[in-house]
Short mmCIF file of C-alpha atoms and ligand atoms in Angstrom, two decimals:
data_model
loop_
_atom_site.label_atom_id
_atom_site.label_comp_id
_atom_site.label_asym_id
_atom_site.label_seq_id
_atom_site.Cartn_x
_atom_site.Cartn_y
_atom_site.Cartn_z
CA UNK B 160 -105.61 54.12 -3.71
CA UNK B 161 -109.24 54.10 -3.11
CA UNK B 162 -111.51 53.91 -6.17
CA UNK B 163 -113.09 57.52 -6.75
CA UNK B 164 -116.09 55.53 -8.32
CA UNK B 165 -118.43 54.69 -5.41
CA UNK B 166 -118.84 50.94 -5.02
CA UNK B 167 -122.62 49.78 -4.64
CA UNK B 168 -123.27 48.23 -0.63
CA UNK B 169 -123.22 44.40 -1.40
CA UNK B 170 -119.67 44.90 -3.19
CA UNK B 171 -118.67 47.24 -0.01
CA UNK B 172 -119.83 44.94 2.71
CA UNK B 173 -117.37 42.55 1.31
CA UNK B 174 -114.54 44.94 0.59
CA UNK B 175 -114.46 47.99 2.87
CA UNK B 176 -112.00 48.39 5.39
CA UNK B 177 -110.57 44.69 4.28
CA UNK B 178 -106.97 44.86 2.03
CA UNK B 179 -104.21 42.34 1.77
CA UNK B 180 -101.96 42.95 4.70
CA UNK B 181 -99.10 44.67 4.02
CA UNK B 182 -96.75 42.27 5.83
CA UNK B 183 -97.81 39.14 4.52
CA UNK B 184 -100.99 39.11 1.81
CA UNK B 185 -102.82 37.52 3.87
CA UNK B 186 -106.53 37.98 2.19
CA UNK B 187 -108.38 37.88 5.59
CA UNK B 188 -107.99 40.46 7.82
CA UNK B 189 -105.40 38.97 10.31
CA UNK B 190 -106.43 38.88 14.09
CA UNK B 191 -104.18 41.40 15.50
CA UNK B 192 -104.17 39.62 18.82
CA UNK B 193 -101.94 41.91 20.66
CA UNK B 194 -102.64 44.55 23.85
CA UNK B 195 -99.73 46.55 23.03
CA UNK B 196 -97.37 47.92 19.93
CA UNK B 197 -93.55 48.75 20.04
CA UNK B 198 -92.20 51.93 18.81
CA UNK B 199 -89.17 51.90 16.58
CA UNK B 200 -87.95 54.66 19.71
CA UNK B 201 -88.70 56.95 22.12
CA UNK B 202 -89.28 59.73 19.06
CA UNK B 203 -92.03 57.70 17.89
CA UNK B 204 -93.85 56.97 21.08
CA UNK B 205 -93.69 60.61 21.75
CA UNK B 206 -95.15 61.01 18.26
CA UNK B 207 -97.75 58.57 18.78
CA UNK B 208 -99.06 59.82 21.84
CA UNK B 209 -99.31 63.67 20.77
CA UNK B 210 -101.07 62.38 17.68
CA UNK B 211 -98.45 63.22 15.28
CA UNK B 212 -98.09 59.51 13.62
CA UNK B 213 -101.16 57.77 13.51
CA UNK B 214 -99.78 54.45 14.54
CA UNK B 215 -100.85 52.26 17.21
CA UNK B 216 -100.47 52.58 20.55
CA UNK B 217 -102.47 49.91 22.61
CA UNK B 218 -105.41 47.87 21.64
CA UNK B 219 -108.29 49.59 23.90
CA UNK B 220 -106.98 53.16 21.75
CA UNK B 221 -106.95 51.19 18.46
CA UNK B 222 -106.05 48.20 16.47
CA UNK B 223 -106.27 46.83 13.43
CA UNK B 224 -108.53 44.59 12.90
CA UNK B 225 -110.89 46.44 15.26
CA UNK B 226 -110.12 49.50 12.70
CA UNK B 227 -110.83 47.15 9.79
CA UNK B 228 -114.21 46.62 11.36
CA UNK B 229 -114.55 50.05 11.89
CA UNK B 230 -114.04 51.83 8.35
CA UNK B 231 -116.24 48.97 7.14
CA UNK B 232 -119.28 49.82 9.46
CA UNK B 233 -118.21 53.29 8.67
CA UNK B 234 -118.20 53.18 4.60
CA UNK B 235 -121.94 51.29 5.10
CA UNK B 236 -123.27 53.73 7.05
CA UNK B 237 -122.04 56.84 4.84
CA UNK B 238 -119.93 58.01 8.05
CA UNK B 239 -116.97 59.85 8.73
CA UNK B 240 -115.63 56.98 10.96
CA UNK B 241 -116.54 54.51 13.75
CA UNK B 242 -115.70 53.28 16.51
CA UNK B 243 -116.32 49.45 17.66
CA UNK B 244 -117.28 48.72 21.21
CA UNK B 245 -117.53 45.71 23.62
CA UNK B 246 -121.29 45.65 23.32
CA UNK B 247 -124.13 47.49 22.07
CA UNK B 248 -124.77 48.90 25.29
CA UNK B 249 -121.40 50.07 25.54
CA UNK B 250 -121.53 52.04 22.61
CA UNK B 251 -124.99 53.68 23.44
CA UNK B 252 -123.67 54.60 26.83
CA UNK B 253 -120.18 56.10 24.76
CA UNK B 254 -122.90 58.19 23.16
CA UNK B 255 -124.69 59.32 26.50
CA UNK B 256 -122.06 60.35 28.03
CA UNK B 257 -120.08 62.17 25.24
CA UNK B 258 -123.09 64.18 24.57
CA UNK B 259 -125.10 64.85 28.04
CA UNK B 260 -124.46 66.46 30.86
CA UNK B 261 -125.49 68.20 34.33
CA UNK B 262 -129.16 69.53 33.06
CA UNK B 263 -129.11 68.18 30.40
CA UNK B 264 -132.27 66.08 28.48
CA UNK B 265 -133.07 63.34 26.22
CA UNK B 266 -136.46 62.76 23.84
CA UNK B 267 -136.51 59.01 22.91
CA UNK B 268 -138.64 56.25 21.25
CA UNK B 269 -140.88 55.21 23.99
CA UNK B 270 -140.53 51.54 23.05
CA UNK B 271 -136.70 51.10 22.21
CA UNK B 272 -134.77 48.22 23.40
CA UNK B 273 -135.08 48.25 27.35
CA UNK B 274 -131.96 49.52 28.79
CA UNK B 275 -131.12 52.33 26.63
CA UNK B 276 -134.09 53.91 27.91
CA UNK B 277 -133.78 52.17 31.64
CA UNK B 278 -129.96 53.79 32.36
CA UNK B 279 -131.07 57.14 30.94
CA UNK B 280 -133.95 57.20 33.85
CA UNK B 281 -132.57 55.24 36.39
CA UNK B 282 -128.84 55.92 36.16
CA UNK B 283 -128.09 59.36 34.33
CA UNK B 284 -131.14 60.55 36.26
CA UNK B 285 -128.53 60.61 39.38
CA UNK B 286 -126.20 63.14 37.46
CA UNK B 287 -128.84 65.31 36.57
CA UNK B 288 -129.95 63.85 32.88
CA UNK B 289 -133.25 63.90 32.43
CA UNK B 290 -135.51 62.06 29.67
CA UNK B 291 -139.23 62.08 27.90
CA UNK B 292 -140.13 58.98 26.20
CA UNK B 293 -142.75 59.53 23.33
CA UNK B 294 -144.19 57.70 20.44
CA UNK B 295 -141.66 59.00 17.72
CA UNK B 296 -143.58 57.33 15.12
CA UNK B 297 -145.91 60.62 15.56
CA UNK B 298 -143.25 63.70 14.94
CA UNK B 299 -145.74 65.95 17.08
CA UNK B 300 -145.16 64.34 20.30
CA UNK B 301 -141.20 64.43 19.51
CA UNK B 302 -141.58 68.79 18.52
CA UNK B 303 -143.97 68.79 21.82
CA UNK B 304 -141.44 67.25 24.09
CA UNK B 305 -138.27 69.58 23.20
CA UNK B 306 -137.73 71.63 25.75
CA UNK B 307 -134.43 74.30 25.43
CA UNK B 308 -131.98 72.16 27.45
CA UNK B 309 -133.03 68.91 25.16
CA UNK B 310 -129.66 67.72 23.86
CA UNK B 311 -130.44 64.55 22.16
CA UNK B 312 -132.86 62.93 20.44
CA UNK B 313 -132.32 59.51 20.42
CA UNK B 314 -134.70 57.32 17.93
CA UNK B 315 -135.18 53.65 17.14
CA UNK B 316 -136.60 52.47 14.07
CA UNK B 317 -138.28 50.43 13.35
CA UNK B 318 -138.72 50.69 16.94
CA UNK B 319 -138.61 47.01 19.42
CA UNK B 320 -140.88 45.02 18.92
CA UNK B 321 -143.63 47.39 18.36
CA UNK B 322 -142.29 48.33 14.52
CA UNK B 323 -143.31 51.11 14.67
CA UNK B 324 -141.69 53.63 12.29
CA UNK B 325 -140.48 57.28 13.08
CA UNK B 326 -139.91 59.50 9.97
CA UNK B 327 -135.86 60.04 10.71
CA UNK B 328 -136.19 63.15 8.35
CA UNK B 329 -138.73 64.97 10.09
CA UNK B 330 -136.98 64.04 13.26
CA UNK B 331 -133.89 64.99 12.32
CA UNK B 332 -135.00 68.44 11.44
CA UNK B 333 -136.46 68.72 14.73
CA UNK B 334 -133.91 68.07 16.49
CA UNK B 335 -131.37 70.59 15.21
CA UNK B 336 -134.46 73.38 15.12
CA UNK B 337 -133.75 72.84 19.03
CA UNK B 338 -130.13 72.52 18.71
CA UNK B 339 -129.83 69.47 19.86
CA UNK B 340 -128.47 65.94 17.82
CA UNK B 341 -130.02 63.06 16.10
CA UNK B 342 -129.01 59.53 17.47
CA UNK B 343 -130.26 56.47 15.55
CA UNK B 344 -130.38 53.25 16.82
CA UNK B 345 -130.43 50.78 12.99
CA UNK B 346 -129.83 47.77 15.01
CA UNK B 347 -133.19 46.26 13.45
CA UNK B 348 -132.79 47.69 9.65
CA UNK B 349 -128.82 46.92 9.53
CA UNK B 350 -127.16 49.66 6.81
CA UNK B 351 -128.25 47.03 3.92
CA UNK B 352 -132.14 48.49 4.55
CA UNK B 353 -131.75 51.89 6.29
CA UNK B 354 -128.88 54.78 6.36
CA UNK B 355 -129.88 57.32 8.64
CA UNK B 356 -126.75 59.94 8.46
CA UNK B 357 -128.16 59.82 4.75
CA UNK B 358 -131.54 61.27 6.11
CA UNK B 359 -129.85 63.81 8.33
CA UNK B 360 -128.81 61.85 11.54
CA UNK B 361 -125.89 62.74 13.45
CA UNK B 362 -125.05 59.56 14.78
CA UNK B 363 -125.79 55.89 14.42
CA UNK B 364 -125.34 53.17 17.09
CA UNK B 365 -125.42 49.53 16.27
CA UNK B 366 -125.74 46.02 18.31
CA UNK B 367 -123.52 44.11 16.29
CA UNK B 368 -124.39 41.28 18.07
CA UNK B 369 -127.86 41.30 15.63
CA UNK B 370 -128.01 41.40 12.31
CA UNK B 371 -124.41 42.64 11.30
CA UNK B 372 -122.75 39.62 12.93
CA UNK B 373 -125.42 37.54 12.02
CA UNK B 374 -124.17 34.18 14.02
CA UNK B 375 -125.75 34.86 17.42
CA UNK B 376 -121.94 33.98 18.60
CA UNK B 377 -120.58 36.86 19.65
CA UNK B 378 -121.74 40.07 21.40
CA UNK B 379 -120.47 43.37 20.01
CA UNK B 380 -121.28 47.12 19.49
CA UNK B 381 -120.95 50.39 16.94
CA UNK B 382 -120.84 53.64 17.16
CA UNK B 383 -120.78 56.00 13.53
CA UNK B 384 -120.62 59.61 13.31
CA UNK B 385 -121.44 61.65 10.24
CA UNK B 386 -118.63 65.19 11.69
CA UNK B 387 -115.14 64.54 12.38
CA UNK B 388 -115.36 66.54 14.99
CA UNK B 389 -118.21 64.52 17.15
CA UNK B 390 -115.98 61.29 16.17
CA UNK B 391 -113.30 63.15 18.07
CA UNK B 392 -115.19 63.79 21.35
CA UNK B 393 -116.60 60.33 21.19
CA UNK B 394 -113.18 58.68 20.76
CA UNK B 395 -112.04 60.63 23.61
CA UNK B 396 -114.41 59.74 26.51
CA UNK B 397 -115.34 55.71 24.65
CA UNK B 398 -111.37 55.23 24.62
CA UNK B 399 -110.73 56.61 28.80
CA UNK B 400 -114.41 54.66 29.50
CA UNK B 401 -112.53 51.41 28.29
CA UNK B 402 -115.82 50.03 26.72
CA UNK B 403 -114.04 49.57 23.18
CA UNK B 404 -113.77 46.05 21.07
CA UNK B 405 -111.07 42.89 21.62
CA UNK B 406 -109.72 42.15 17.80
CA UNK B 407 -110.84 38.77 18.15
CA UNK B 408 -113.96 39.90 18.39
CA UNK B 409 -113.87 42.24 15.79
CA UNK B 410 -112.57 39.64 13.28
CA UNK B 411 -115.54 37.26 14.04
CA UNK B 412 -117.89 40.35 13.56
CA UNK B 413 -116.22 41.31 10.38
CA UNK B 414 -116.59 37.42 8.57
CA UNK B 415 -120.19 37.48 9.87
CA UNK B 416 -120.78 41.01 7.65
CA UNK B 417 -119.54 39.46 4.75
CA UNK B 418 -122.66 37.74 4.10
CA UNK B 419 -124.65 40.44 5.68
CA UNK B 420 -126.51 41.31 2.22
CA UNK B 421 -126.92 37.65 1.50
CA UNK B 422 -128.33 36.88 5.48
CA UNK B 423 -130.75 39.64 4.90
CA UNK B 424 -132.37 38.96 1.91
CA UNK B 425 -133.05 35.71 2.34
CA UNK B 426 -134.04 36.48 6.31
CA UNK B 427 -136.44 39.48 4.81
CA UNK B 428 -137.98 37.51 2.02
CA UNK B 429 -138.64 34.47 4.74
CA UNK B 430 -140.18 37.22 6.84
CA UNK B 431 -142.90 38.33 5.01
CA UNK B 432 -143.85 34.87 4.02
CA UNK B 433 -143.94 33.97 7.25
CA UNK B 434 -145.99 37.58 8.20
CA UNK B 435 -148.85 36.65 5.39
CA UNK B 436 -148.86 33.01 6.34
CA UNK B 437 -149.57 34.64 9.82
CA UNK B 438 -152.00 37.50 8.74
CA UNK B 439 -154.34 34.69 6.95
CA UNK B 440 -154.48 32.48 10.09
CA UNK B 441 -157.83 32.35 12.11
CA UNK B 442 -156.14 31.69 15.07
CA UNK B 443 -154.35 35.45 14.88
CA UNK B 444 -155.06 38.45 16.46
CA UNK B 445 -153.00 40.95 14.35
CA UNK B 446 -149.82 41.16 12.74
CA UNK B 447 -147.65 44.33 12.29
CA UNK B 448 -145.03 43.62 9.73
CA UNK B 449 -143.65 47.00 8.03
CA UNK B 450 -143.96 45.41 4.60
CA UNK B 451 -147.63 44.48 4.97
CA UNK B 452 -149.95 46.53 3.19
CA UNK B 453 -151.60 46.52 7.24
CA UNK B 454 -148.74 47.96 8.61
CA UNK B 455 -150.09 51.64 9.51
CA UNK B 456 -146.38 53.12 8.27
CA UNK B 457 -146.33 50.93 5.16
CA UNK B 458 -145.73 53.92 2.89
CA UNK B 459 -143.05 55.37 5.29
CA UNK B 460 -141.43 52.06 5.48
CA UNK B 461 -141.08 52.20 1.32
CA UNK B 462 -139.83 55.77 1.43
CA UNK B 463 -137.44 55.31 4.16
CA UNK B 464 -136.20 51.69 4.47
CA UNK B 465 -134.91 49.32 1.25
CA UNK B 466 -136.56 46.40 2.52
CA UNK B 467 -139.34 46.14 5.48
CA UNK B 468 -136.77 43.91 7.44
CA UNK B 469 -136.56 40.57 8.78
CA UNK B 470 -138.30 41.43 12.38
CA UNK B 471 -141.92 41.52 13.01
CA UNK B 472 -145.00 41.04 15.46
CA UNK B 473 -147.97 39.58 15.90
CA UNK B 474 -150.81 39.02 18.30
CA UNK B 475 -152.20 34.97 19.57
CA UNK B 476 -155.86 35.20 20.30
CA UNK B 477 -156.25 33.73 23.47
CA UNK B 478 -154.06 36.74 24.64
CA UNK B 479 -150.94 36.16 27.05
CA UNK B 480 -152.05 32.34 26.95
CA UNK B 481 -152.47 31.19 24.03
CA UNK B 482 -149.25 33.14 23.16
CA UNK B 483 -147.16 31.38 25.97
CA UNK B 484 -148.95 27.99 24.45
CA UNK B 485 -147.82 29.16 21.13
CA UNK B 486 -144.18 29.72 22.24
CA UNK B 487 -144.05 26.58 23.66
CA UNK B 488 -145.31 24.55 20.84
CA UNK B 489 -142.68 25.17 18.69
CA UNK B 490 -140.06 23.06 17.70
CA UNK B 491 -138.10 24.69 15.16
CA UNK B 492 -138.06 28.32 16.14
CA UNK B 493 -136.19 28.71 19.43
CA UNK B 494 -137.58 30.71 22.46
CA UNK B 495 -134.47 33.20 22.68
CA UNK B 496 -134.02 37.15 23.12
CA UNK B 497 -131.54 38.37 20.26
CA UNK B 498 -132.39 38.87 16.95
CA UNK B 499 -130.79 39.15 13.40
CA UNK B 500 -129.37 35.41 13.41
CA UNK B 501 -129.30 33.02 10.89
CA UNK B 502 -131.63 30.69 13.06
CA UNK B 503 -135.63 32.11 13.64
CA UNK B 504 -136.01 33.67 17.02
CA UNK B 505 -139.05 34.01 18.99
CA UNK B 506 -139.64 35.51 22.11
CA UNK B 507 -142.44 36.97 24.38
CA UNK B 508 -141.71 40.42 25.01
CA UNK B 509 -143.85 41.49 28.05
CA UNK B 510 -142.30 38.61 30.29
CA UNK B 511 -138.69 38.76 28.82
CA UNK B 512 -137.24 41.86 27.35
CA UNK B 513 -139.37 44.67 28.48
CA UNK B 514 -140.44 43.06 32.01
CA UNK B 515 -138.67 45.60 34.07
CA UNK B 516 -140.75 48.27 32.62
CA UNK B 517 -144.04 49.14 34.49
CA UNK B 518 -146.89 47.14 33.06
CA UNK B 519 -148.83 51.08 32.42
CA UNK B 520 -146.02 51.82 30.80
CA UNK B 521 -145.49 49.10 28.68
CA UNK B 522 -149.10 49.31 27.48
CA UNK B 523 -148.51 53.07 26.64
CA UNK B 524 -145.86 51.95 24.88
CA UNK B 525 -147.66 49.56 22.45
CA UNK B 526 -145.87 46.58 24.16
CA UNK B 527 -149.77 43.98 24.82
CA UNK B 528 -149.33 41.13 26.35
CA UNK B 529 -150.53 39.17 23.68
CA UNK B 530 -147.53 40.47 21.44
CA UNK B 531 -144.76 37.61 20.22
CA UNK B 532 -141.74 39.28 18.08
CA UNK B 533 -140.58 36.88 15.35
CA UNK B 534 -136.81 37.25 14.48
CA UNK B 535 -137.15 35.19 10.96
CA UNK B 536 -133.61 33.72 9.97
CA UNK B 537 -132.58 31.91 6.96
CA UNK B 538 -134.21 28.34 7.01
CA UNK B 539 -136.41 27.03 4.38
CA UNK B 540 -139.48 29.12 5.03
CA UNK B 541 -141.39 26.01 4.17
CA UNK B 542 -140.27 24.29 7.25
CA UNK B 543 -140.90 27.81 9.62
CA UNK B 544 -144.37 27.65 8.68
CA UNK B 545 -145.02 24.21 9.05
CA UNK B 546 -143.68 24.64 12.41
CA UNK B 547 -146.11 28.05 13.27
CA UNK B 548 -148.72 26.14 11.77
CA UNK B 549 -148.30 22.86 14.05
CA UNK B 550 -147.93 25.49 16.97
CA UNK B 551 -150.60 27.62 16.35
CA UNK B 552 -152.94 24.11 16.29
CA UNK B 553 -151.29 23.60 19.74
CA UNK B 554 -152.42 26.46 21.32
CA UNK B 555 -155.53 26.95 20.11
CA UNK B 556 -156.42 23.02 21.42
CA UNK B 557 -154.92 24.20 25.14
CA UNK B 558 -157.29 27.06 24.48
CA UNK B 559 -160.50 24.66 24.22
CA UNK B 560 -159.17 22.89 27.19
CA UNK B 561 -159.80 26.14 29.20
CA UNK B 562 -162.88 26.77 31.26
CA UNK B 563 -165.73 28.12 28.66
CA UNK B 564 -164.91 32.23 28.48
CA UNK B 565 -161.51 32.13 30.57
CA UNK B 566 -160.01 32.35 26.90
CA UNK B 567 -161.21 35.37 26.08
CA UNK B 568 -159.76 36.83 28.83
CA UNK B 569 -156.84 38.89 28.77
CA UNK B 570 -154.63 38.90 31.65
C1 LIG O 32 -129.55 44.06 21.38
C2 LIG O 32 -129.83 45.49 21.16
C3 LIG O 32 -129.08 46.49 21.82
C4 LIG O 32 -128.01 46.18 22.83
O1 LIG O 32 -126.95 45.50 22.29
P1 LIG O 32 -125.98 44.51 23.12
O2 LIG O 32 -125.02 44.07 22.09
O3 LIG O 32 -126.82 43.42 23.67
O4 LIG O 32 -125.39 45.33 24.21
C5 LIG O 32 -129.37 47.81 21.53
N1 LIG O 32 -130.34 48.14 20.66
C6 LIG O 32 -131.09 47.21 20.02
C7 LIG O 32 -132.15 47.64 19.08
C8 LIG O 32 -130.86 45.86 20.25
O5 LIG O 32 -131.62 44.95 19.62
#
């Protein structure tokens, strides 16, 4: 029997979806390494298959320890259920195409993680989906792009690796005043700092492969739904697309959330340290950390999130090379994409991640050249600043080693 008391989230990230196995006690959610399930006869199978017993079938339509993962994620997020997937990617994509069609269209988060914006335009575009890409941190421009046949609008905040905020209630009610759903992407706030079906999303998508794993080991996706009845049609065309989770996966995934609340604390706490070290160095352009009284959504970012998050940006003077100068001095933070690991992350945006998108467009998007996104982990904060500082004393000598005025110049 469940509990009717509700549990608060650091007791449920350690308890939901997780019980003793029934066949053996086993504490830890055995690995239910197995592609296929017997049936006691042909009765059952039958059963089974119309959806009559609710027993397994084969692993890509279900298995436990993929389900354990799943009513975990689930119980976080305040969802009805969820559904694991291979990737992050896959999952988004499980959401694309259970939800848009022939004519159909799409109002994003201009600056969300590259390819869930680059398949909408450059692959769904060939069935006849069509997208607008906005800055959702200002509602305006998300009311100003519906247009009737708008199906989705799909938001990322805080948004990557601009951090910029959008205001999920205000989008959410736009949305549904055109009829058309609210998908989150909380791959950077993680359910410990951000619960958008609480603020009137309809879905949330997750790269568990970030923060919710936590051990930048193993690549994995998420897919929640607030309605029964969207977790149906989702399970339908994610379980025939064959994108869904392998249950060793899922039981890696699952130990790393046990110390999700733990990771992100001490992650978040590093983070700002690491932000105001940043923000008081003369050798820095700008920094745009949500909890930084700078930030231009600080408020939003208190009213919203539970914590500003353990992701953040910040500008080299000397533009794109005294940033590349920067990257390369350091010793301790590792030049890596990913994010949400235990180990500090840095990476340089406009030649990595978001390459592929026009350089206009990247601009428009708030993506400089001069930006470097900081994924803080959970060293001794001591040590990551030492290590920015040595860095930062790098770059800015390689800067005085370039021709008087080149520096200034930003390319
Ligand atoms: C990494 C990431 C994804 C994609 O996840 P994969 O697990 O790499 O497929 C999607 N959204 C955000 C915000 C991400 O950081």
């Amino acid at each position: 029997m469940t509990d009717p008391r509700p549990m608060h989230l650091a007791t449920r990230i350690i308890h939901a979806g997780q019980h003793p196995d029934p066949a053996t006690g086993a504490v830890s959610t055995p690995i239910y390494q197995t592609s296929t399930f017997a049936f006691r006869d042909a009765d059952e199978g039958a059963a089974r298959f119309l959806g009559k017993d609710p027993g397994y079938k084969y692993t890509r339509l279900g298995n436990p320890t993929v389900a354990a993962l799943e009513e975990c994620v689930a119980t976080l997020e305040g969802g009805c259920g969820a559904l694991g997937a291979a990737t992050g990617m896959a999952a988004i994509n499980a959401v694309y195409l259970t939800f848009l069609g022939q004519g159909a269209h799409v109002v994003g988060t201009d600056s969300v993680y590259g390819p869930s914006r680059l398949v909408l335009e450059n692959e769904y575009s060939r069935f006849g989906v069509a997208s607008s890409w906005v800055d959702s941190s200002r509602p305006a421009l998300v009311e100003a792009a519906m247009r009737p046949e708008t199906r989705m609008v799909y938001i990322e905040s805080p948004a990557n690796p601009t951090m910029k905020l959008s205001d999920l209630r205000a989008c959410a009610d736009i949305a549904h005043a055109g009829g058309a759903l609210l998908v989150v992407d909380n791959t950077f706030a993680s359910p410990v700092l951000q619960r958008p079906l609480e603020m009137g999303a309809d879905v949330v998508v997750h790269s568990l492969t970030k923060f919710l794993n936590g051990h930048t080991d193993v690549v994995g996706g998420v897919i929640v739904a607030k309605r029964r009845e969207h977790l149906d049609r989702l399970k339908k065309v994610h379980y025939a697309m064959g994108g869904t989770m392998d249950p060793h996966q899922a039981w890696l995934i699952l130990r790393g959330i046990k110390t999700l609340g733990l990771r992100m604390e001490k992650a978040q706490a590093n983070a700002l340290e690491v932000a105001r070290f940043l923000e008081g160095h003369p050798a820095i352009a700008w920094v745009l950390h949500p909890g930084l009284p700078s930030h231009p959504q600080h408020d939003l970012a208190r009213r919203q999130m539970d914590g500003p998050g353990a992701v953040f940006s910040f500008g080299v003077k000397g533009g794109l090379e005294a940033g590349k100068a920067l990257i390369n001095g350091l010793k301790l933070a590792t030049l890596a994409v990913s994010l949400g690991g235990v180990e500090t992350l840095v990476e340089h945006p406009a030649s990595m991640t978001h390459t592929s998108m026009p350089r206009a467009e990247r601009e428009a998007a708030g993506i400089s050249d001069d930006l470097v996104r900081l994924a803080v982990g959970c060293e001794d904060v001591r040590d990551l600043i030492a290590d920015l500082d040595q860095a930062l004393a790098v770059a800015a000598a390689a800067e005085g080693a370039v021709p008087a005025g080149a520096g200034a110049v930003r390319t």
